[in-house]
Coordinates of C-alpha atoms in Angstrom, one line a residue:
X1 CA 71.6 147.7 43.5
X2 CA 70.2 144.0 42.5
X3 CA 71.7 144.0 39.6
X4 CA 75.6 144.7 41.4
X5 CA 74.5 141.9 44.0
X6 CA 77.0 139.3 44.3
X7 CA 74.0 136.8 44.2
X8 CA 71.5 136.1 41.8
X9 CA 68.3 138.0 42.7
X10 CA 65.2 137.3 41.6
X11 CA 61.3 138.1 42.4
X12 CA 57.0 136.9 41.8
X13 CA 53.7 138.1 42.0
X14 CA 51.3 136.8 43.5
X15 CA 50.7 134.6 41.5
X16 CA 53.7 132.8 42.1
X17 CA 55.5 133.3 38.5
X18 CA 58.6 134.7 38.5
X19 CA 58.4 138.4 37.0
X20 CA 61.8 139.7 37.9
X21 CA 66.1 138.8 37.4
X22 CA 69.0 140.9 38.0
X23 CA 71.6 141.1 35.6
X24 CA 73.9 138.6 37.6
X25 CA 71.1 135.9 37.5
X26 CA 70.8 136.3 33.8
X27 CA 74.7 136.7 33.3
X28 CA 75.2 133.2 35.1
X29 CA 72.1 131.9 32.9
X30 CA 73.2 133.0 29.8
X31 CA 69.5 133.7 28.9
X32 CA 67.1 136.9 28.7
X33 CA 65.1 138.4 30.9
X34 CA 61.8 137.2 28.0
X35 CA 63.1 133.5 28.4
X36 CA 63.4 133.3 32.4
X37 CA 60.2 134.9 33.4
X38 CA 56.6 132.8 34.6
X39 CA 58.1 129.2 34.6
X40 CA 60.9 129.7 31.9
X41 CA 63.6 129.5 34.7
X42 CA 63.0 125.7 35.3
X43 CA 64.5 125.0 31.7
X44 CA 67.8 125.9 33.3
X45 CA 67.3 123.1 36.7
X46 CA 68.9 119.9 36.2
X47 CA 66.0 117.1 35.5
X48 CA 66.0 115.4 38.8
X49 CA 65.3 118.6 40.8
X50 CA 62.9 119.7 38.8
X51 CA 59.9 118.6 41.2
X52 CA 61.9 119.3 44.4
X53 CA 61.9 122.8 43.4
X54 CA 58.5 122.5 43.3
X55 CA 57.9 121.0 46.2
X56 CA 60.2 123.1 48.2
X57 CA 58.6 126.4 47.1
X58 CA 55.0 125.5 46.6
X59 CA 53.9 125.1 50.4
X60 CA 56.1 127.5 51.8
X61 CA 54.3 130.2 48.7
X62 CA 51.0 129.4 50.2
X63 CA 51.5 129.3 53.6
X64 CA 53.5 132.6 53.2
X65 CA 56.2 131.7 54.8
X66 CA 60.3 132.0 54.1
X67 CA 62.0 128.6 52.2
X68 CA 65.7 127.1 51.6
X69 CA 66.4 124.8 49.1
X70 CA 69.1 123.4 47.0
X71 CA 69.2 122.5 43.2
X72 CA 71.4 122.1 40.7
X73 CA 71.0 125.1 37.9
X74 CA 72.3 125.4 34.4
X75 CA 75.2 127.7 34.0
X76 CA 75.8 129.7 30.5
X77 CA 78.9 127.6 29.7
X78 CA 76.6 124.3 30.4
X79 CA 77.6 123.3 33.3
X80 CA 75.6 122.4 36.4
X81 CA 75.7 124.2 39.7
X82 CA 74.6 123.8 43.0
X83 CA 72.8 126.6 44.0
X84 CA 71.3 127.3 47.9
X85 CA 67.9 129.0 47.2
X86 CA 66.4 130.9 49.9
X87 CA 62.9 133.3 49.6
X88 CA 60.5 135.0 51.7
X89 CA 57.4 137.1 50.9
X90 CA 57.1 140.6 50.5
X91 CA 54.1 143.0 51.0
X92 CA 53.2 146.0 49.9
X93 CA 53.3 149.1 52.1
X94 CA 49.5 148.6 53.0
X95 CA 50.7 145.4 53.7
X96 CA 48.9 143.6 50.9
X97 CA 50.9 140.5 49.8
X98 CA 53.0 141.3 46.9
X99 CA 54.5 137.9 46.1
X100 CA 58.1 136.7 46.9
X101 CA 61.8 137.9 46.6
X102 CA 64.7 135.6 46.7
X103 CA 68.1 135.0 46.1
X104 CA 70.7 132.0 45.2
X105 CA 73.7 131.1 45.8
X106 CA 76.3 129.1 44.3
X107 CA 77.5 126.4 46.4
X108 CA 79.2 123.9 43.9
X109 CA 82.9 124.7 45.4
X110 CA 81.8 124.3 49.2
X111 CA 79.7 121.0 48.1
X112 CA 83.0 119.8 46.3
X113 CA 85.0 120.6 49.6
X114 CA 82.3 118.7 51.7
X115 CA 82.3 115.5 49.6
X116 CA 86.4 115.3 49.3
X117 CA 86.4 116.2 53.3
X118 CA 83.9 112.7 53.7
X119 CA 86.1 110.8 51.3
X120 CA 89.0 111.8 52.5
X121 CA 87.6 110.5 56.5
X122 CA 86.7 107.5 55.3
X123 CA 89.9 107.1 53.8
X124 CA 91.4 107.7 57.3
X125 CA 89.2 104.8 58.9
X126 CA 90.0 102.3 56.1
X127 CA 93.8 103.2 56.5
X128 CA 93.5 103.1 60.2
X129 CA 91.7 100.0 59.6
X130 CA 94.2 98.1 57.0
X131 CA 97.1 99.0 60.1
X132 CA 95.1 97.2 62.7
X133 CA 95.0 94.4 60.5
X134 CA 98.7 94.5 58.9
X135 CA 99.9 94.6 62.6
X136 CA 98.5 90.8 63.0
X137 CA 101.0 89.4 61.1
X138 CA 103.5 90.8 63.3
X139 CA 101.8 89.8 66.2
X140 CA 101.3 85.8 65.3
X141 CA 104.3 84.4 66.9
X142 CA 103.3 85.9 70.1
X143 CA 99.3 85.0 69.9
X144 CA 100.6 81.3 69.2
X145 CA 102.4 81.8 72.4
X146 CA 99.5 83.0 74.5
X147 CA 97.2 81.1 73.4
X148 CA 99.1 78.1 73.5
X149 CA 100.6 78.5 77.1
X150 CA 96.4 77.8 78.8
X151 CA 95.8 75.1 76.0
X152 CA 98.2 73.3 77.0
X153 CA 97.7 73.9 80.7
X154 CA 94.0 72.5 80.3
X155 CA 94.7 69.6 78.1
X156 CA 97.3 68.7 81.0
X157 CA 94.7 69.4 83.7
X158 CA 92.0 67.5 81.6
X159 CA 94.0 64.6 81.4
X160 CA 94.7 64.9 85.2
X161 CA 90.9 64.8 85.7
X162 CA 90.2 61.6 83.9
X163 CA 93.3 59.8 86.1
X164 CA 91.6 60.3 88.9
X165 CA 88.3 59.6 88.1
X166 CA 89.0 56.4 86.4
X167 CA 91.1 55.4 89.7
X168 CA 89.8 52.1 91.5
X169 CA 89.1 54.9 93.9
X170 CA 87.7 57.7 92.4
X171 CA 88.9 61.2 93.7
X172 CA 86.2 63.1 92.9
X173 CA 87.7 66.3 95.0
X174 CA 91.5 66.2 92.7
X175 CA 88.9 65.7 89.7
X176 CA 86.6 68.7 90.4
X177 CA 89.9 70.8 91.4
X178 CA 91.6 70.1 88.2
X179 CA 88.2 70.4 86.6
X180 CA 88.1 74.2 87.9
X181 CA 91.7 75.1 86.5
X182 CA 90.3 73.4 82.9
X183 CA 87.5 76.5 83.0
X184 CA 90.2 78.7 84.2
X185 CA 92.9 78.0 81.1
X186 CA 90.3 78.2 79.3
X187 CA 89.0 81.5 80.1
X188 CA 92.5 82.9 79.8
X189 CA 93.1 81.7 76.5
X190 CA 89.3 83.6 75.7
X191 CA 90.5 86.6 77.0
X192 CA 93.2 86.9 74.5
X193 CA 91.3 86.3 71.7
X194 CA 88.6 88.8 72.9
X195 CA 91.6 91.1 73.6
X196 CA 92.4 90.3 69.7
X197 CA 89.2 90.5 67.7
X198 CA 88.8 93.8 69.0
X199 CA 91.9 94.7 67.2
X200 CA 89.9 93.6 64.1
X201 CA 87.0 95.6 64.6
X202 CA 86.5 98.5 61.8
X203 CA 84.4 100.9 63.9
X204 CA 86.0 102.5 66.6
X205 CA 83.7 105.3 67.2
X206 CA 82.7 104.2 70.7
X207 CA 84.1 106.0 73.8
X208 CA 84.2 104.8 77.3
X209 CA 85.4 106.1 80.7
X210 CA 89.1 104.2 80.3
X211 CA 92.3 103.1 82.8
X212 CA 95.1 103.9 80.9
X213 CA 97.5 101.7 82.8
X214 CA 95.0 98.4 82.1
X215 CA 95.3 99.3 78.3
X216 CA 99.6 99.4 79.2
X217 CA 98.9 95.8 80.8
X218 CA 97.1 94.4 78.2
X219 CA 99.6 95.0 75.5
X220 CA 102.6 94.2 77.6
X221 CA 100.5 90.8 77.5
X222 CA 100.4 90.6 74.2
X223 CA 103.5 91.1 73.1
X224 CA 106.3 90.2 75.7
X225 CA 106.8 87.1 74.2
X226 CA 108.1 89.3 70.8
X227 CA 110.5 91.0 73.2
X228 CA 111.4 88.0 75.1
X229 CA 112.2 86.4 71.9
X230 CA 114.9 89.3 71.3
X231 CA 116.3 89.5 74.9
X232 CA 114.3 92.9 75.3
X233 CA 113.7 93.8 79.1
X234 CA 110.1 95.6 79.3
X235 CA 110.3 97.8 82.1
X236 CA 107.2 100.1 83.4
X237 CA 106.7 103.3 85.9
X238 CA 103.0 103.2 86.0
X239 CA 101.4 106.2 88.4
X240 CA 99.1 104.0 90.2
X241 CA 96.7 106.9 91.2
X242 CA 96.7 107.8 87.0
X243 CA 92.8 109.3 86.8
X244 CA 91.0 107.4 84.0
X245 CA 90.2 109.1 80.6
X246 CA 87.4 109.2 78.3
X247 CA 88.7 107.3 75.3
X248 CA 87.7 104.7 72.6
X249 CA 89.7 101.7 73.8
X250 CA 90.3 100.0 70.1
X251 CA 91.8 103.5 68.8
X252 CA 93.6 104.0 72.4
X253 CA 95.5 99.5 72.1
X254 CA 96.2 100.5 68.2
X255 CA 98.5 103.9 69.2
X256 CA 100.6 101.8 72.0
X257 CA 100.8 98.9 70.0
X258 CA 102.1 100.8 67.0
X259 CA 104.7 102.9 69.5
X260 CA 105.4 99.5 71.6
X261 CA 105.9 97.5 68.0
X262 CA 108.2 100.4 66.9
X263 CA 110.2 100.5 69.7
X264 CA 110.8 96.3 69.7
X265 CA 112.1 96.9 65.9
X266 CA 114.3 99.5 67.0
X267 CA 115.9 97.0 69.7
X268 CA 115.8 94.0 68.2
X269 CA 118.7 95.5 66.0
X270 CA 120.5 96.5 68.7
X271 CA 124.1 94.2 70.0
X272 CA 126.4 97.2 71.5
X273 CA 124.0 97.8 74.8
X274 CA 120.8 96.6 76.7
X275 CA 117.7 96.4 74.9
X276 CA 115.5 98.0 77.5
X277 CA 111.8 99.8 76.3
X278 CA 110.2 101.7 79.8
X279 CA 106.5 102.5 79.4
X280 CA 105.8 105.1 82.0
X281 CA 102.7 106.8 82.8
X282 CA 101.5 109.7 84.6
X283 CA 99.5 112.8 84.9
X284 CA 101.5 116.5 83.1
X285 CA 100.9 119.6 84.2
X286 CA 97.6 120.6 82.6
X287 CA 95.5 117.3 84.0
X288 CA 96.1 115.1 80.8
X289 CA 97.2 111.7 81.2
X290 CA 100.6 111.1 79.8
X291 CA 102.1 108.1 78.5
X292 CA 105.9 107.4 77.0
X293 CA 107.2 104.7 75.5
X294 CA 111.0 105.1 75.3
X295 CA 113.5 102.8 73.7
X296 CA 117.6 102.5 74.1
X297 CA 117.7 101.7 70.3
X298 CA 120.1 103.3 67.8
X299 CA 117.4 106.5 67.7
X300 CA 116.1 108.4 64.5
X301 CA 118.4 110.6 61.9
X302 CA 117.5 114.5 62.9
X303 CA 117.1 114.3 58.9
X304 CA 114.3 112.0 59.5
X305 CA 112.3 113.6 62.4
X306 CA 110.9 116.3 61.0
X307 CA 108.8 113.1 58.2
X308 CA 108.4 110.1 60.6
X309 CA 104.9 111.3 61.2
X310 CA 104.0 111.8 57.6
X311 CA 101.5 109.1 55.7
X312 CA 103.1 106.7 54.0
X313 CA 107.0 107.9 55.3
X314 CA 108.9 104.6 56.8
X315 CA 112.0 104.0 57.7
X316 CA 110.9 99.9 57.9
X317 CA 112.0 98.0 54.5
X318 CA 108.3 96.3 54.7
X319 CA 106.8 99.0 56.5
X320 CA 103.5 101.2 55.5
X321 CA 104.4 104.4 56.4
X322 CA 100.5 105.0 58.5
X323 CA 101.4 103.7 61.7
X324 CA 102.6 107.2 63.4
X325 CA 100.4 109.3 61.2
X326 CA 97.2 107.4 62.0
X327 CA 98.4 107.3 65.6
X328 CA 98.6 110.9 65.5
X329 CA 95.2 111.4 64.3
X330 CA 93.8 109.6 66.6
X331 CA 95.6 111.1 69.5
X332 CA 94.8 114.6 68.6
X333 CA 91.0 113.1 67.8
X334 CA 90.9 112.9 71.5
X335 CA 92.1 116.2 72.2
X336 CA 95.6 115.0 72.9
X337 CA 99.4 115.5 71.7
X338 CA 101.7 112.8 70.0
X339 CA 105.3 114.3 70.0
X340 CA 108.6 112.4 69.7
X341 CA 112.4 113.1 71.0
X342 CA 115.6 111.2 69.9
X343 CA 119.2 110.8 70.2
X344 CA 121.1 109.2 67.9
X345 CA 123.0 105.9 69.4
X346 CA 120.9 106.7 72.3
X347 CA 116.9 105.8 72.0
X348 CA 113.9 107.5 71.5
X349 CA 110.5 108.5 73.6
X350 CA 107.4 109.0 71.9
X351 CA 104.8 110.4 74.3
X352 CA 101.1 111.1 73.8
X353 CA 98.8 113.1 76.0
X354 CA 95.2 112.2 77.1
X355 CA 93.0 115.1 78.3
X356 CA 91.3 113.7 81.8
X357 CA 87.6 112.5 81.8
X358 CA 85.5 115.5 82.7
X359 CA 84.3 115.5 86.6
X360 CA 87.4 113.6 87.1
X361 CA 90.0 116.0 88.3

């Protein structure tokens, strides 16, 4: 029966040399029975696990008690393996202890899988990452605008302030007054910095009780001044009694900037109708929060549909191709849906779903 195992078998006395192999162990060894037994088998572990074996099955052999491990063993053809080890002692029927019996497993495939499954993740991050940060570009025109609009605003009010202080009379009460609408330019113009750098911010692993329709806000904020640039009207229907969701608020800005940004290229294009993009926002039937973001562009070629959220697909001459796909991931990362529907010469609405925050409904 050991030796038609599908794993390699193999046994000790008590005094913890190995006395025993099945045929698969020796098959996948390439090596006799003679050369394996006492302490021959550690010719076939890899160098560097050589004293973990040790350590691993040492203690647990004197303390009789079972043992995993891992280790890389030499295969016939030369090759290393990872193998998952695992042992416990056996006794005789007087229950005398007899020594150990054990078996290993090769591993190599699922360790291969694990390390290309972490690669491929990180890959994800740096992506989602890299489109964050291509986005800025786009979004420099309309930071200038933001930020310049309270600059301005307190450089006038700061020069208001030193007029009448310097007066033959000094108003101290004007001075204060314009004084307070210095701290409050300037705290507007901080807020959309703050509301930038986060854009910037590689980890976005942090989740936090969220109002969906503040997010909306904040990007309307940031970009109006791209639509007002192309005579788009930004229109919302905003359910003001929208439950809040639990959501990391970085990962939750990058998917509406990327469907908001997509939608103002669609329109900007567009000369035979109004360029109008509605964000609306409300709760589906099955408690998820639900946001749209629809546009009267010229729409997307059926042909196209069934790519657009592909990595690397883009319809954009300059484009990347990650926005939708990373926005995708995300969405589903939070236990939501990204779908899309279209109409050629009539628009398109991309809508994402948002389960509720737990205790909230």
């Amino acid at each position: 029966m050991a030796d038609t195992a599908p794993v390699l078998i193999w046994m000790t006395g008590t005094d913890a040399l190995c006395n025993y192999f099945n045929k698969p162990w020796l098959d996948f060894t390439g090596r006799t029975t003679e050369q394996e037994v006492g302490t021959g088998w550690i010719q076939g572990v890899h160098p560097d696990d050589v004293q973990g074996c040790f350590d691993g099955f040492l203690p647990a052999f004197h303390a009789r008690k079972p043992f995993r491990m891992e280790y890389r063993l030499r295969r016939a053809d030369g090759e290393y393996r990872w193998v998952i080890e695992s042992g416990i002692p056996r006794y005789t029927g007087a229950g005398e202890f007899a020594g150990y019996i054990g078996s290993n497993i090769d591993i190599t495939d699922l360790k291969r899988a694990e390390v290309e499954r972490q690669r491929l993740h990180q890959l994800e991050a740096d992506l989602a990452h890299m489109n964050r940060v291509s986005m800025m570009g786009e979004l420099a025109a309309s930071l200038a605008h933001e930020i310049k609009q309270p600059i301005s605003a307190a450089l006038t009010d700061a020069k208001t302030c030193v007029r009448w202080l310097r007066g033959d009379t000094p108003d101290v009460a004007e001075g204060c007054e314009a004084a307070f609408r210095m701290i409050n330019d300037a705290t507007r113009a901080a807020d959309v910095i703050d509301r930038v750098r986060s854009l910037y911010r590689p980890d976005t692993s942090d989740r936090e009780l969220l109002d969906v329709i503040e997010i909306i806000r904040e990007m309307i904020i940031l970009l109006h001044d791209k639509a007002d640039r192309n005579s788009i009207s930004i229109r919302t229907e905003l359910d003001s009694d929208l439950l809040l969701i639990t959501a990391d608020r970085v990962q939750l800005q990058q998917v509406l900037m990327n469907l908001v940004m997509n939608s103002l290229d669609a329109l900007s294009g567009v000369a035979d109708r109004p360029r109008i993009l509605t964000i609306q926002a409300d709760t589906d039937s099955s408690r998820s929060v639900r946001v749209a973001v629809q546009d009267t562009g010229s729409g997307i070629d059926p042909k196209r549909m069934k790519d657009i959220f592909n990595p690397f697909y883009t319809t954009k001459p300059h484009g990347l191709g990650l926005g939708l796909s990373i926005s995708r991931s995300i969405v589903e990362a939070h236990g939501g849906e990204l779908s899309v529907q279209s109409e050629v010469g009539k628009g398109s609405a991309f809508t994402f779903t948002v389960p509720i925050a737990e205790g909230k409904q």
